CSV table of C-alpha atoms in Angstrom, one decimal:
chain,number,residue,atom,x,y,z
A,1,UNK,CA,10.1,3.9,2.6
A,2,UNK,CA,12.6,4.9,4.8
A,3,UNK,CA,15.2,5.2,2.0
A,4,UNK,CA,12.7,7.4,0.4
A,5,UNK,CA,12.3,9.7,3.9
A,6,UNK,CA,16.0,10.4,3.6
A,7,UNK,CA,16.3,11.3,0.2
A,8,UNK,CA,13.4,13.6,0.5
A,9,UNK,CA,15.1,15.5,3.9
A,10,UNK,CA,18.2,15.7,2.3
A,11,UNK,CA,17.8,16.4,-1.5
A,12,UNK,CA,19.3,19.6,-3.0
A,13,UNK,CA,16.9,22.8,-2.5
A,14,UNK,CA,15.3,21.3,0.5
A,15,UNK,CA,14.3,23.6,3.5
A,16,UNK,CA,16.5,24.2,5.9
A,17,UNK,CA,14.7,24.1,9.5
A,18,UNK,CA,15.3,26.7,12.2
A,19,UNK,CA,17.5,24.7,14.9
A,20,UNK,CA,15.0,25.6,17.4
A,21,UNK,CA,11.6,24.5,15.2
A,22,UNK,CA,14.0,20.8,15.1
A,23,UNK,CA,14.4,20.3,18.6
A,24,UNK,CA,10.7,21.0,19.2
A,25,UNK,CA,9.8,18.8,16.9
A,26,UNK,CA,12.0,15.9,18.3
A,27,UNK,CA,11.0,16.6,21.4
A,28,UNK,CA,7.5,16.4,20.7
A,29,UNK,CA,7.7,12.7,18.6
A,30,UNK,CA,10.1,11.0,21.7
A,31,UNK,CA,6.8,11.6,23.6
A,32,UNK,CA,4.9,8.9,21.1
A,33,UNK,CA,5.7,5.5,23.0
A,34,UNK,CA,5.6,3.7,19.3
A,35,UNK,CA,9.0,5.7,18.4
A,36,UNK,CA,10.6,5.0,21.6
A,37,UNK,CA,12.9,3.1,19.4
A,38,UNK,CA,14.1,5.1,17.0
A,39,UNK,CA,17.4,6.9,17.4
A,40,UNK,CA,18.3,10.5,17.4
A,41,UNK,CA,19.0,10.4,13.5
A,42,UNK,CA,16.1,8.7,12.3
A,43,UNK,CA,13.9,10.9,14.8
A,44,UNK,CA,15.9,14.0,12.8
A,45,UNK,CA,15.2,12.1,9.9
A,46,UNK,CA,11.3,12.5,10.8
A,47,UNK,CA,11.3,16.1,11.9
A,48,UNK,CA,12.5,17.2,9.0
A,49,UNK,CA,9.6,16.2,6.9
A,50,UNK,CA,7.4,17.8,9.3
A,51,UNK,CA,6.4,22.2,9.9
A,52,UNK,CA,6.4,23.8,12.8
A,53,UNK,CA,2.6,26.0,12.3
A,54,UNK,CA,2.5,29.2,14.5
A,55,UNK,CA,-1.3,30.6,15.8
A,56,UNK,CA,-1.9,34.1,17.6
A,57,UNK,CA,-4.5,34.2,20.7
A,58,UNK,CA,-7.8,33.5,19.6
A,59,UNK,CA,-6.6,30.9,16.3
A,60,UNK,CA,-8.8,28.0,16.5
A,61,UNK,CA,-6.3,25.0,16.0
A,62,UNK,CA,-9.1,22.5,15.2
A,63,UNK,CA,-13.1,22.8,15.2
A,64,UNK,CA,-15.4,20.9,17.1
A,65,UNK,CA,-16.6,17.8,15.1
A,66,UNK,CA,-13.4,17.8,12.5
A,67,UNK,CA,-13.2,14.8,10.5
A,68,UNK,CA,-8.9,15.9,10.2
A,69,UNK,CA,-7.4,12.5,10.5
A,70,UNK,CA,-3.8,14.5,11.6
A,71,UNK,CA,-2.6,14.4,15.0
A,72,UNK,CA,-2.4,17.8,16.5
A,73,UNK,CA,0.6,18.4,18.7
A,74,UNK,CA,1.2,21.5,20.8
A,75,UNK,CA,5.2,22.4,21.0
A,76,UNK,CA,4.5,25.4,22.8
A,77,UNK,CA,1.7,28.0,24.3
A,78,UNK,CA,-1.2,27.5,26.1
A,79,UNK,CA,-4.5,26.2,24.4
A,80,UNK,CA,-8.2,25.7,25.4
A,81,UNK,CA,-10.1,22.5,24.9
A,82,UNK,CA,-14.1,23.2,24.5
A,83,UNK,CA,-16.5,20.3,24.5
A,84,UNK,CA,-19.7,20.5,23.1
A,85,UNK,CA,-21.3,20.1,26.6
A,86,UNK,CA,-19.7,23.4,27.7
A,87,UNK,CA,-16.9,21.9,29.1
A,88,UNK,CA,-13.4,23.5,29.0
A,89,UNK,CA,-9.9,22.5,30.3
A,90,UNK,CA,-6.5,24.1,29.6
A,91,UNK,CA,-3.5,23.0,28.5
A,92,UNK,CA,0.1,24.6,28.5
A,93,UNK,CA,3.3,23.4,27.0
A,94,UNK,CA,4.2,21.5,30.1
A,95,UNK,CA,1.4,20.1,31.0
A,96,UNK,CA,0.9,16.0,30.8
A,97,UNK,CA,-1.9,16.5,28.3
A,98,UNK,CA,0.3,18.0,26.1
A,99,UNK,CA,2.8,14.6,25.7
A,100,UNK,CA,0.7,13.1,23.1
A,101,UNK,CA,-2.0,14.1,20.6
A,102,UNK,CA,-4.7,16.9,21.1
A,103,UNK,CA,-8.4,15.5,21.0
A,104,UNK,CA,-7.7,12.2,19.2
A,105,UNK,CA,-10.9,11.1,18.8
A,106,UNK,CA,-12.4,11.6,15.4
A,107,UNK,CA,-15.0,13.8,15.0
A,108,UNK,CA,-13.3,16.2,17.4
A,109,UNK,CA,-15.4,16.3,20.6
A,110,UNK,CA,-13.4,19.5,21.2
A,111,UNK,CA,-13.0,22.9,19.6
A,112,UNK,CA,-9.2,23.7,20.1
A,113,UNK,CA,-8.3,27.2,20.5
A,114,UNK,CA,-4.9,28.9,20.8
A,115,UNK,CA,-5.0,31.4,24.2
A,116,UNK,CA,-1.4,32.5,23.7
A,117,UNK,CA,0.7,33.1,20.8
A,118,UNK,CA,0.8,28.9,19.9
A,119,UNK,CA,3.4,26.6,17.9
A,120,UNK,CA,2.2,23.3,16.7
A,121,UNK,CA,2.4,20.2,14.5
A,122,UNK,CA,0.0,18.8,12.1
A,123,UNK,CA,1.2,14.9,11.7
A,124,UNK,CA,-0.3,12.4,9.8
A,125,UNK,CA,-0.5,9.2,11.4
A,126,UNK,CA,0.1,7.0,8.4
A,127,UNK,CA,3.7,9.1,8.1
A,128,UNK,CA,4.3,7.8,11.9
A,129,UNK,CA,3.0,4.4,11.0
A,130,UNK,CA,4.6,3.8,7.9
A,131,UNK,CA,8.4,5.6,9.2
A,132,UNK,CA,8.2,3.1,12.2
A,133,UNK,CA,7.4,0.0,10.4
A,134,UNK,CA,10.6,0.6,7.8
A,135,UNK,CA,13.1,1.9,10.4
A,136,UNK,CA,12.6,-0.5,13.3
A,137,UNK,CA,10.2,-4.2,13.6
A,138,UNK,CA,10.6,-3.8,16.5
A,139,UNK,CA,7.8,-1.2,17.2
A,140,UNK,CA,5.3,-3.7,16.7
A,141,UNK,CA,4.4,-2.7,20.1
A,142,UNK,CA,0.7,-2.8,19.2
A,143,UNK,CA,-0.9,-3.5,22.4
A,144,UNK,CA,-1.0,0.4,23.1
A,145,UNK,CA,-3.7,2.4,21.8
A,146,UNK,CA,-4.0,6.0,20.7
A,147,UNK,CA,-4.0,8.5,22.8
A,148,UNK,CA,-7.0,10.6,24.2
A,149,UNK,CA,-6.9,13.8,25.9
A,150,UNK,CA,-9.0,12.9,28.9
A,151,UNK,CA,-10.9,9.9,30.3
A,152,UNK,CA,-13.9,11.9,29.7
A,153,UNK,CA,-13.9,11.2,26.3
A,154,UNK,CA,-14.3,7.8,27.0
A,155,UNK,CA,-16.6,7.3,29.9
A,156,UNK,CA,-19.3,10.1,28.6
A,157,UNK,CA,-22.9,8.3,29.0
A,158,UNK,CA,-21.1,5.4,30.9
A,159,UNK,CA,-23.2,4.1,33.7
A,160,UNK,CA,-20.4,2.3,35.7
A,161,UNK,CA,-17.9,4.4,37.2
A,162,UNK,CA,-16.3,2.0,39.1
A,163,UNK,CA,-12.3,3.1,39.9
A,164,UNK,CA,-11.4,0.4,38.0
A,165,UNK,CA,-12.7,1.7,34.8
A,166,UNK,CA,-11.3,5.1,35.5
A,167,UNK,CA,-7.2,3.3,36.3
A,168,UNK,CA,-7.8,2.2,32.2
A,169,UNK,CA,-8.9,5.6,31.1
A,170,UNK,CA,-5.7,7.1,32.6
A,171,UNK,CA,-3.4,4.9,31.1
A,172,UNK,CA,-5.2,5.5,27.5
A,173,UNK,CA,-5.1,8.8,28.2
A,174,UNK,CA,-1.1,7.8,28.7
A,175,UNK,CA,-1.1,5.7,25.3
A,176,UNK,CA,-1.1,2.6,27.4
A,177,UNK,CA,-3.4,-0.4,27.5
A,178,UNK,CA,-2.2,-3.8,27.9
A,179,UNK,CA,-4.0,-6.4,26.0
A,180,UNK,CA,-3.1,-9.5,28.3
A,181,UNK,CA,-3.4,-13.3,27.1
A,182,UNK,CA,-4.1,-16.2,28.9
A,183,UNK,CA,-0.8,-17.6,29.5
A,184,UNK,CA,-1.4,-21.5,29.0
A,185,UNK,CA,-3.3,-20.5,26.0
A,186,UNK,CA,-0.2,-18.2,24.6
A,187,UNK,CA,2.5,-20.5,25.0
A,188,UNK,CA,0.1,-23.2,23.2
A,189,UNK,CA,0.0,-21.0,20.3
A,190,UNK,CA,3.2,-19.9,20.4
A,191,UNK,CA,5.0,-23.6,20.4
A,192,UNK,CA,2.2,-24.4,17.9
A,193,UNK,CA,3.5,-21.8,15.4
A,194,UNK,CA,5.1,-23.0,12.0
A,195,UNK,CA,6.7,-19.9,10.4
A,196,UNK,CA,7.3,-22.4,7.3
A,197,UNK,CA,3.9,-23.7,7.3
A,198,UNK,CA,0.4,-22.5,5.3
A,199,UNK,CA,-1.5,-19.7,5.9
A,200,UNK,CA,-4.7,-21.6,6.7
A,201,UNK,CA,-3.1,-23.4,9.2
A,202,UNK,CA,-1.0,-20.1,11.0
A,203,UNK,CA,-4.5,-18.6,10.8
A,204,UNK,CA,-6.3,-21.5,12.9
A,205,UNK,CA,-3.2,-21.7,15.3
A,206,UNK,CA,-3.5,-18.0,15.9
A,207,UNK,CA,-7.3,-18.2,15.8
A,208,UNK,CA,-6.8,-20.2,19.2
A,209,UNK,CA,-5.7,-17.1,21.2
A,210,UNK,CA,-8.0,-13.6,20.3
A,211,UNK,CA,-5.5,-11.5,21.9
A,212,UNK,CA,-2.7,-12.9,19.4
A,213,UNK,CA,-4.8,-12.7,16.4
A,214,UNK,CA,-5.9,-8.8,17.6
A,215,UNK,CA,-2.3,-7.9,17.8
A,216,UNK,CA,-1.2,-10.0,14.5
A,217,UNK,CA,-4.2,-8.0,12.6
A,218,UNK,CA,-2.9,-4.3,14.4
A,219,UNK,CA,0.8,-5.0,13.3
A,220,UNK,CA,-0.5,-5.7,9.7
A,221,UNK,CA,-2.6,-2.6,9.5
A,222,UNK,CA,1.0,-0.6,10.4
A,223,UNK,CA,2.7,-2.4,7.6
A,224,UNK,CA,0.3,-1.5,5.2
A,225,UNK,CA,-0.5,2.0,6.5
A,226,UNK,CA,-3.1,3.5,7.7
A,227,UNK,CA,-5.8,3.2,6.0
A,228,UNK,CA,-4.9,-0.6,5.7
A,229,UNK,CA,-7.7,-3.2,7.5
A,230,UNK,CA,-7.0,-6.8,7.8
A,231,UNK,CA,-10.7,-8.0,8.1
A,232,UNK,CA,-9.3,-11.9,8.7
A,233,UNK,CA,-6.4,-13.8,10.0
A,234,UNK,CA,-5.3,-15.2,6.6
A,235,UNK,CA,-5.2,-11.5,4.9
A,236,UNK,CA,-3.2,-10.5,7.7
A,237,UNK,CA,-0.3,-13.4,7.7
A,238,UNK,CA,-0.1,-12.7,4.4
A,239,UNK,CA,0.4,-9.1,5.0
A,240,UNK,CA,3.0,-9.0,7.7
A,241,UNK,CA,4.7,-12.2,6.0
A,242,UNK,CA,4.4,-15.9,7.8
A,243,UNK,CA,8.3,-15.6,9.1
A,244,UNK,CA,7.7,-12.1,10.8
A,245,UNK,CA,4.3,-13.1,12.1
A,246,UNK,CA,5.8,-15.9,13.7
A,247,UNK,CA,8.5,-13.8,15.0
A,248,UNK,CA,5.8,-11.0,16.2
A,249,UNK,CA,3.5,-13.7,18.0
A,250,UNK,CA,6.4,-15.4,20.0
A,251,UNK,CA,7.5,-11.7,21.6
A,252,UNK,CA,3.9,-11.4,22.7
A,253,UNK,CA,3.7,-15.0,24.0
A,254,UNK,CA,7.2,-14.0,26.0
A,255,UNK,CA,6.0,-10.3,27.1
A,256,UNK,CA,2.5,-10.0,27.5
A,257,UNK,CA,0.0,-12.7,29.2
A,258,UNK,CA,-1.6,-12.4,32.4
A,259,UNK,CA,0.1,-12.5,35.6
A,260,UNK,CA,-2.6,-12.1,38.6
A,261,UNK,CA,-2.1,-13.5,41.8
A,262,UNK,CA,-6.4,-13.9,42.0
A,263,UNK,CA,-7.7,-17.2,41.6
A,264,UNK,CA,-11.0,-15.2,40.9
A,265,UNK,CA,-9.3,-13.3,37.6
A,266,UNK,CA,-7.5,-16.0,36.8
A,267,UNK,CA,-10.5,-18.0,36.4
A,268,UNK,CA,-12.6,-15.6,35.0
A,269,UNK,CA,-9.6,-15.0,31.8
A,270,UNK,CA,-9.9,-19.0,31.0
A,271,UNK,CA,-13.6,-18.4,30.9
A,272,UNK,CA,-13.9,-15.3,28.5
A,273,UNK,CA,-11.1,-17.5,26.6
A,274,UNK,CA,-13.2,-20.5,26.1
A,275,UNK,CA,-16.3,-18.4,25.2
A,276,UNK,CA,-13.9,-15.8,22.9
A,277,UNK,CA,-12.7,-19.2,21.1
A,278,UNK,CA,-16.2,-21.0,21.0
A,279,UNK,CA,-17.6,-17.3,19.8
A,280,UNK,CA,-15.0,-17.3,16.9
A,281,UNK,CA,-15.1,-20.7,15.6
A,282,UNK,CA,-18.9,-21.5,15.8
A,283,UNK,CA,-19.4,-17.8,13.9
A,284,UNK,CA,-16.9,-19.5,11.1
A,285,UNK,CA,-19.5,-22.5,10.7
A,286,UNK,CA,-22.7,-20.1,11.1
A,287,UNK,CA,-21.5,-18.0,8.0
A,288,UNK,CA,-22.2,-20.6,6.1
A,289,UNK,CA,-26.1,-19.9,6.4
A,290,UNK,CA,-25.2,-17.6,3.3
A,291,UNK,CA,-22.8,-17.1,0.7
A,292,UNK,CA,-22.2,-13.1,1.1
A,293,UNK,CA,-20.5,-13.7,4.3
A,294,UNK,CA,-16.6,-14.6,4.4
A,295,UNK,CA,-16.2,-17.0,7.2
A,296,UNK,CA,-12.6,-16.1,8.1
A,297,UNK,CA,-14.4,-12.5,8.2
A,298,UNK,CA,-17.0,-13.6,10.6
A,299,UNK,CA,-14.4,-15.4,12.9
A,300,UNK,CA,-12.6,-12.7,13.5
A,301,UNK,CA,-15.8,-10.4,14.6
A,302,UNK,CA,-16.9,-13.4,16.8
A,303,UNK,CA,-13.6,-13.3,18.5
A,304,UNK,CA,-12.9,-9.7,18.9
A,305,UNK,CA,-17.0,-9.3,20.3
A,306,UNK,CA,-15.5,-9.2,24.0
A,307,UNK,CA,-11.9,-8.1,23.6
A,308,UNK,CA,-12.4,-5.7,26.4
A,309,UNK,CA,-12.7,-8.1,29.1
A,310,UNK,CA,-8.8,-9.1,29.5
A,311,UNK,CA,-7.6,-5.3,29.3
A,312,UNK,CA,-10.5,-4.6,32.2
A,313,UNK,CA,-9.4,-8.0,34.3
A,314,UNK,CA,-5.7,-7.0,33.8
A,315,UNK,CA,-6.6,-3.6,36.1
A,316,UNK,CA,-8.8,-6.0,38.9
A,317,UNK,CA,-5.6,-7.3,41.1
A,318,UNK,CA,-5.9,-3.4,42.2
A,319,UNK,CA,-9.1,-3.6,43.2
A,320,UNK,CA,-9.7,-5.5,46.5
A,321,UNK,CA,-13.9,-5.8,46.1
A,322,UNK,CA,-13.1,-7.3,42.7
A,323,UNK,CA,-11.7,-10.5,44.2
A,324,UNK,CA,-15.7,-11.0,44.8
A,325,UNK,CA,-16.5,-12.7,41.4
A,326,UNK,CA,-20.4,-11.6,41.0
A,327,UNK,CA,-18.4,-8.0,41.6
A,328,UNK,CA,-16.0,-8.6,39.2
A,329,UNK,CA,-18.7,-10.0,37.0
A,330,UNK,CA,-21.3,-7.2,37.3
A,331,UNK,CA,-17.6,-4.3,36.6
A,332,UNK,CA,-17.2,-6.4,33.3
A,333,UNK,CA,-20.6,-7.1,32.4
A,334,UNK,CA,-21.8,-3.5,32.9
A,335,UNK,CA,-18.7,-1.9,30.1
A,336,UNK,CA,-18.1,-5.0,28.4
A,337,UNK,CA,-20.0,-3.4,25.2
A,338,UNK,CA,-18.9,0.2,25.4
A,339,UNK,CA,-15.1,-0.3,26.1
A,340,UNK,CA,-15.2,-3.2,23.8
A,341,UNK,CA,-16.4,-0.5,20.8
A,342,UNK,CA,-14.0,1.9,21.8
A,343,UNK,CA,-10.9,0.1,21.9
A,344,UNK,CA,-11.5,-1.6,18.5
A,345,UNK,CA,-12.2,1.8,17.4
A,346,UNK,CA,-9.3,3.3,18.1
A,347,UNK,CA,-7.5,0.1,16.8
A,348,UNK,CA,-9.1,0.5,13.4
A,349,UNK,CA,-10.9,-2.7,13.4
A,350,UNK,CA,-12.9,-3.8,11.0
A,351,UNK,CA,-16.2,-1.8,11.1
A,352,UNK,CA,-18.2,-5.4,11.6
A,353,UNK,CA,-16.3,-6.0,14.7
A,354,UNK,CA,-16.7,-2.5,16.1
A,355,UNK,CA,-20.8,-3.1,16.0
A,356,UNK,CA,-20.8,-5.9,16.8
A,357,UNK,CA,-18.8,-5.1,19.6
A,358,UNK,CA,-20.9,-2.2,20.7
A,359,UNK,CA,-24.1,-4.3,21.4
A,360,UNK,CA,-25.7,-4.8,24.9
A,361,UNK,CA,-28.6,-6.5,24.4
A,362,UNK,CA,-28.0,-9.0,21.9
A,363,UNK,CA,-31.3,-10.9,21.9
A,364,UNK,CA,-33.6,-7.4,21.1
A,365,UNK,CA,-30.8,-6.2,18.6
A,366,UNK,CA,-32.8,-5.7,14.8
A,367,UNK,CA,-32.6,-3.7,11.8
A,368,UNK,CA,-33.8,-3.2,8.6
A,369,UNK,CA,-32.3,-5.0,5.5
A,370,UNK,CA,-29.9,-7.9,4.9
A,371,UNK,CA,-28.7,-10.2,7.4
A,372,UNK,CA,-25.3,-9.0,9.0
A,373,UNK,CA,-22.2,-10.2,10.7
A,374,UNK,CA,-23.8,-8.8,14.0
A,375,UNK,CA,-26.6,-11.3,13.4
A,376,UNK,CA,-24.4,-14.3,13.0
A,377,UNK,CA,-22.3,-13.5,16.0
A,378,UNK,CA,-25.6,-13.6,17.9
A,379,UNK,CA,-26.8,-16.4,16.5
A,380,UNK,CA,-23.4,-18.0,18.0
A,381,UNK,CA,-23.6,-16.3,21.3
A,382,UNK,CA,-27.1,-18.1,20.9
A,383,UNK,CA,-26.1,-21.4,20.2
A,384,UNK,CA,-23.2,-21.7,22.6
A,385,UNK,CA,-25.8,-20.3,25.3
A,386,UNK,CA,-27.6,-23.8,24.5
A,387,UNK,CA,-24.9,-25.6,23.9
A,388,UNK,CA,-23.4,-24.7,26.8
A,389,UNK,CA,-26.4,-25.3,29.3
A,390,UNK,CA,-25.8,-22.7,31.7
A,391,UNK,CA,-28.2,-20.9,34.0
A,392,UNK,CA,-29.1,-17.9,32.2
A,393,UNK,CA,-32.2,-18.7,30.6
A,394,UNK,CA,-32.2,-18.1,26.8
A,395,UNK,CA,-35.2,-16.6,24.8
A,396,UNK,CA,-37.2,-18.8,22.6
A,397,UNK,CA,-35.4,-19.1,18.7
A,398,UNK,CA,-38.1,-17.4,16.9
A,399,UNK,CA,-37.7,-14.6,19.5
A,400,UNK,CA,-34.4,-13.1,18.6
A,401,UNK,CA,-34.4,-11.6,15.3
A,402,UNK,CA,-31.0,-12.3,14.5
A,403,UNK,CA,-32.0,-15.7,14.7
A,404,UNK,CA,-34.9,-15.3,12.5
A,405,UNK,CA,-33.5,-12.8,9.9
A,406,UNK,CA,-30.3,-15.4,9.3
A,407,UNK,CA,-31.9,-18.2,9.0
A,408,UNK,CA,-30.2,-19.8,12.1
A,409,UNK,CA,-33.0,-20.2,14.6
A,410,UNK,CA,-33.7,-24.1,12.7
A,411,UNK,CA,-30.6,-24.4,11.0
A,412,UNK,CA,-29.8,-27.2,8.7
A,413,UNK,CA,-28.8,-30.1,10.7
A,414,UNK,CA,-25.7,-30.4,8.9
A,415,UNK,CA,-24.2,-26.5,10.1
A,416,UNK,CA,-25.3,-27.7,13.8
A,417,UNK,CA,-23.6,-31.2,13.4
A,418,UNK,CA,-20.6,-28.8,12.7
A,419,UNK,CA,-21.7,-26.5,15.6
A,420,UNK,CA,-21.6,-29.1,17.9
A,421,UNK,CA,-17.9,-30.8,16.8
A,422,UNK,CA,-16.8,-27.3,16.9
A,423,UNK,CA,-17.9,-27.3,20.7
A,424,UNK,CA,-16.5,-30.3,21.8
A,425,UNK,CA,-13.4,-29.6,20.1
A,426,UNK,CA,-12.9,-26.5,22.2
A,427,UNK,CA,-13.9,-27.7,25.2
A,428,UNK,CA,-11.5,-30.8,24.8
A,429,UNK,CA,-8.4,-28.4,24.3
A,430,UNK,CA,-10.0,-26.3,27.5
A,431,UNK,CA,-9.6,-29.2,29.5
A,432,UNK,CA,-5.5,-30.3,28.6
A,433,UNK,CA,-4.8,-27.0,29.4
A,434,UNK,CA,-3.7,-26.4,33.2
A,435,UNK,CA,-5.7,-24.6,35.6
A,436,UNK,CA,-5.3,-21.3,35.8
């Protein structure tokens, strides 16, 4: 691809851009954190596939509710942001808001309206995705997200509004959220590794750490562009390439676990590990209740049903009352569900995940038609619930009706044989692991 970008900028009869459109444009890509790698030629490289649009006072740049999938980036002007609540905030040339994209989220929750004469970029974010993956590996930085415009985006209808929550809506806002791992668990999975192994048995190496496997599935969705979702672990080995997976989960292993000096967060990470594991392994045995469900499918939506919980305890060192654990347990427990939709969301997780992820109230969740992935992850959350004999009492089988419309509240003694093996096999590698 990238030898294709440069014949394309420099073949005979191509436009020739105005020096100062150029140095806009560069200007405006160093401010994506994902092309902090590329160098001032391949950057020029990249402008010169891109147009400089100019808008008088009163152009709207993007409607409210656009389904556009482009990034909109102001170069220079003044524009005003309109929610569909009434809301309105400004935003110049200069201004912070204006060093990444323009209403990200998709449909616009802003009408975008040019208040001075206005020059801007259109951008396709497959053409970033794509120009970074051939020009530099190492921008497999995938632990940062998209960027928003504002933290309201995010916390609308929210009904927590502890500080904590609004530290991670700045730094998303900033195009940065750090997806820690449990460090015991990482270097396990990263020693574990055989580049020159299978693919079934990367994917159940990988399956032992759900922040790994969120990042390995991000990276492969860059190589393959956009549009491109991994919906399992194997798919997405085989996309990125067993060697360059290997390579890609060792730099996270080195870069990016936890590092909290609270016992309190510490413990709490282990424990949203073991239950992220448990989630994603009994899920694999409970999809085989019924053959329309791909178990290495229904893994990854039982591990990604919490992701959000290690990017909110990465944020609790700063907060002193959070060294309370029923405080930090009531912070997590009340946006568990929503930031957990939105991030996977914005990472272009599999749908499955993303509703899964999204639900609350697991035990009253129902809906018409076919059993779901959402149904067997319940069923798990279920099962471990029993399984795991903790103090939360758990409603009767026959009264969840993801139980009932699965065919897992009496499952066939064989899948809970596997259930419970599953279990105890978890809970064994728990305990070699040192404390946290």
């Amino acid at each position: 691809m990238s030898a294709q970008i440069k014949n394309e900028s420099t073949k005979p009869g191509a436009k020739q851009m105005p020096e100062d459109d150029r140095a806009s444009i560069i200007a405006a890509l160093r401010r994506l954190e994902h092309l902090s790698s590329l160098d001032d030629q391949q950057l020029e490289g990249l402008a010169e596939l891109l147009d400089v649009q100019k808008a008088p006072p009163g152009t709207c740049l993007l409607p409210m509710g656009s389904e556009d999938k482009r990034l909109l980036f102001l170069l220079s002007g003044r524009v005003e942001l309109v929610a569909n609540d009434g809301a309105r905030h400004v935003v110049a040339d200069g201004d912070e808001a204006a060093q990444g994209p323009l209403s990200k989220l998709r449909p616009s929750r802003y009408r975008v309206t040019a208040q001075t004469l206005t020059r801007y970029l259109f951008v396709e974010q497959q053409l970033l995705d794509r120009y970074v993956c051939d020009l530099s590996t190492q921008a497999f930085i995938v632990e940062e997200t998209d960027l928003f415009n504002t933290a309201s985006q995010l916390i609308e209808g929210e009904e927590s509004h502890h500080p904590l929550i609004f530290d991670l809506f700045d730094d998303i806002n900033r195009g940065h959220v750090f997806v820690p791992s449990d460090p015991e668990v990482a270097v396990h999975v990263g020693r574990s590794l055989n580049p020159n192994g299978d693919i079934p048995k990367m994917a159940k190496t990988l399956s032992r750490c759900p922040v790994i496997t969120l990042k390995v599935l991000r990276a492969a969705k860059l190589i393959g562009g956009a549009e491109q979702v991994s919906r399992n672990i194997p798919a997405a080995i085989k996309q990125l390439g067993a060697e360059q997976c290997f390579e890609f989960a060792v730099r996270c292993v080195l870069r990016e676990s936890l590092r909290s000096d609270s016992q309190t967060v510490r413990n709490q990470m282990r424990a949203w590990w073991r239950r992220a594991v448990q989630m994603g392994a009994v899920c694999r045995v409970l999809a085989r209740i019924d053959s329309r469900f791909d178990r290495d499918s229904a893994g990854v939506v039982g591990l990604m049903h919490s992701i959000s919980e290690p990017v909110l305890l990465s944020y609790a060192d700063q907060h002193a009352d959070l060294q309370d654990p029923a405080a930090l347990q009531r912070v997590l427990r009340q946006n568990r569900a929503t930031v957990s939709q939105v991030l996977l969301t914005l990472w272009n997780m599999p749908h499955e995940a993303v509703e899964t992820a999204s639900i609350n109230r697991p035990w009253s969740y129902d809906h018409d038609g076919d059993p779901n992935y959402s149904d067997i992850t319940i069923a798990a959350l279920w099962h471990i619930g029993r399984s795991d004999d903790g103090d939360e009492a758990l409603p009767a089988a026959d009264d969840v009706p993801s139980l009932v419309k699965s065919g897992l509240a009496n499952p066939p003694d064989e899948i809970m044989r596997k259930v419970a093996a599953t279990i105890e096999r978890i809970n064994n590698f728990a305990a070699s692991l040192a404390d946290p």
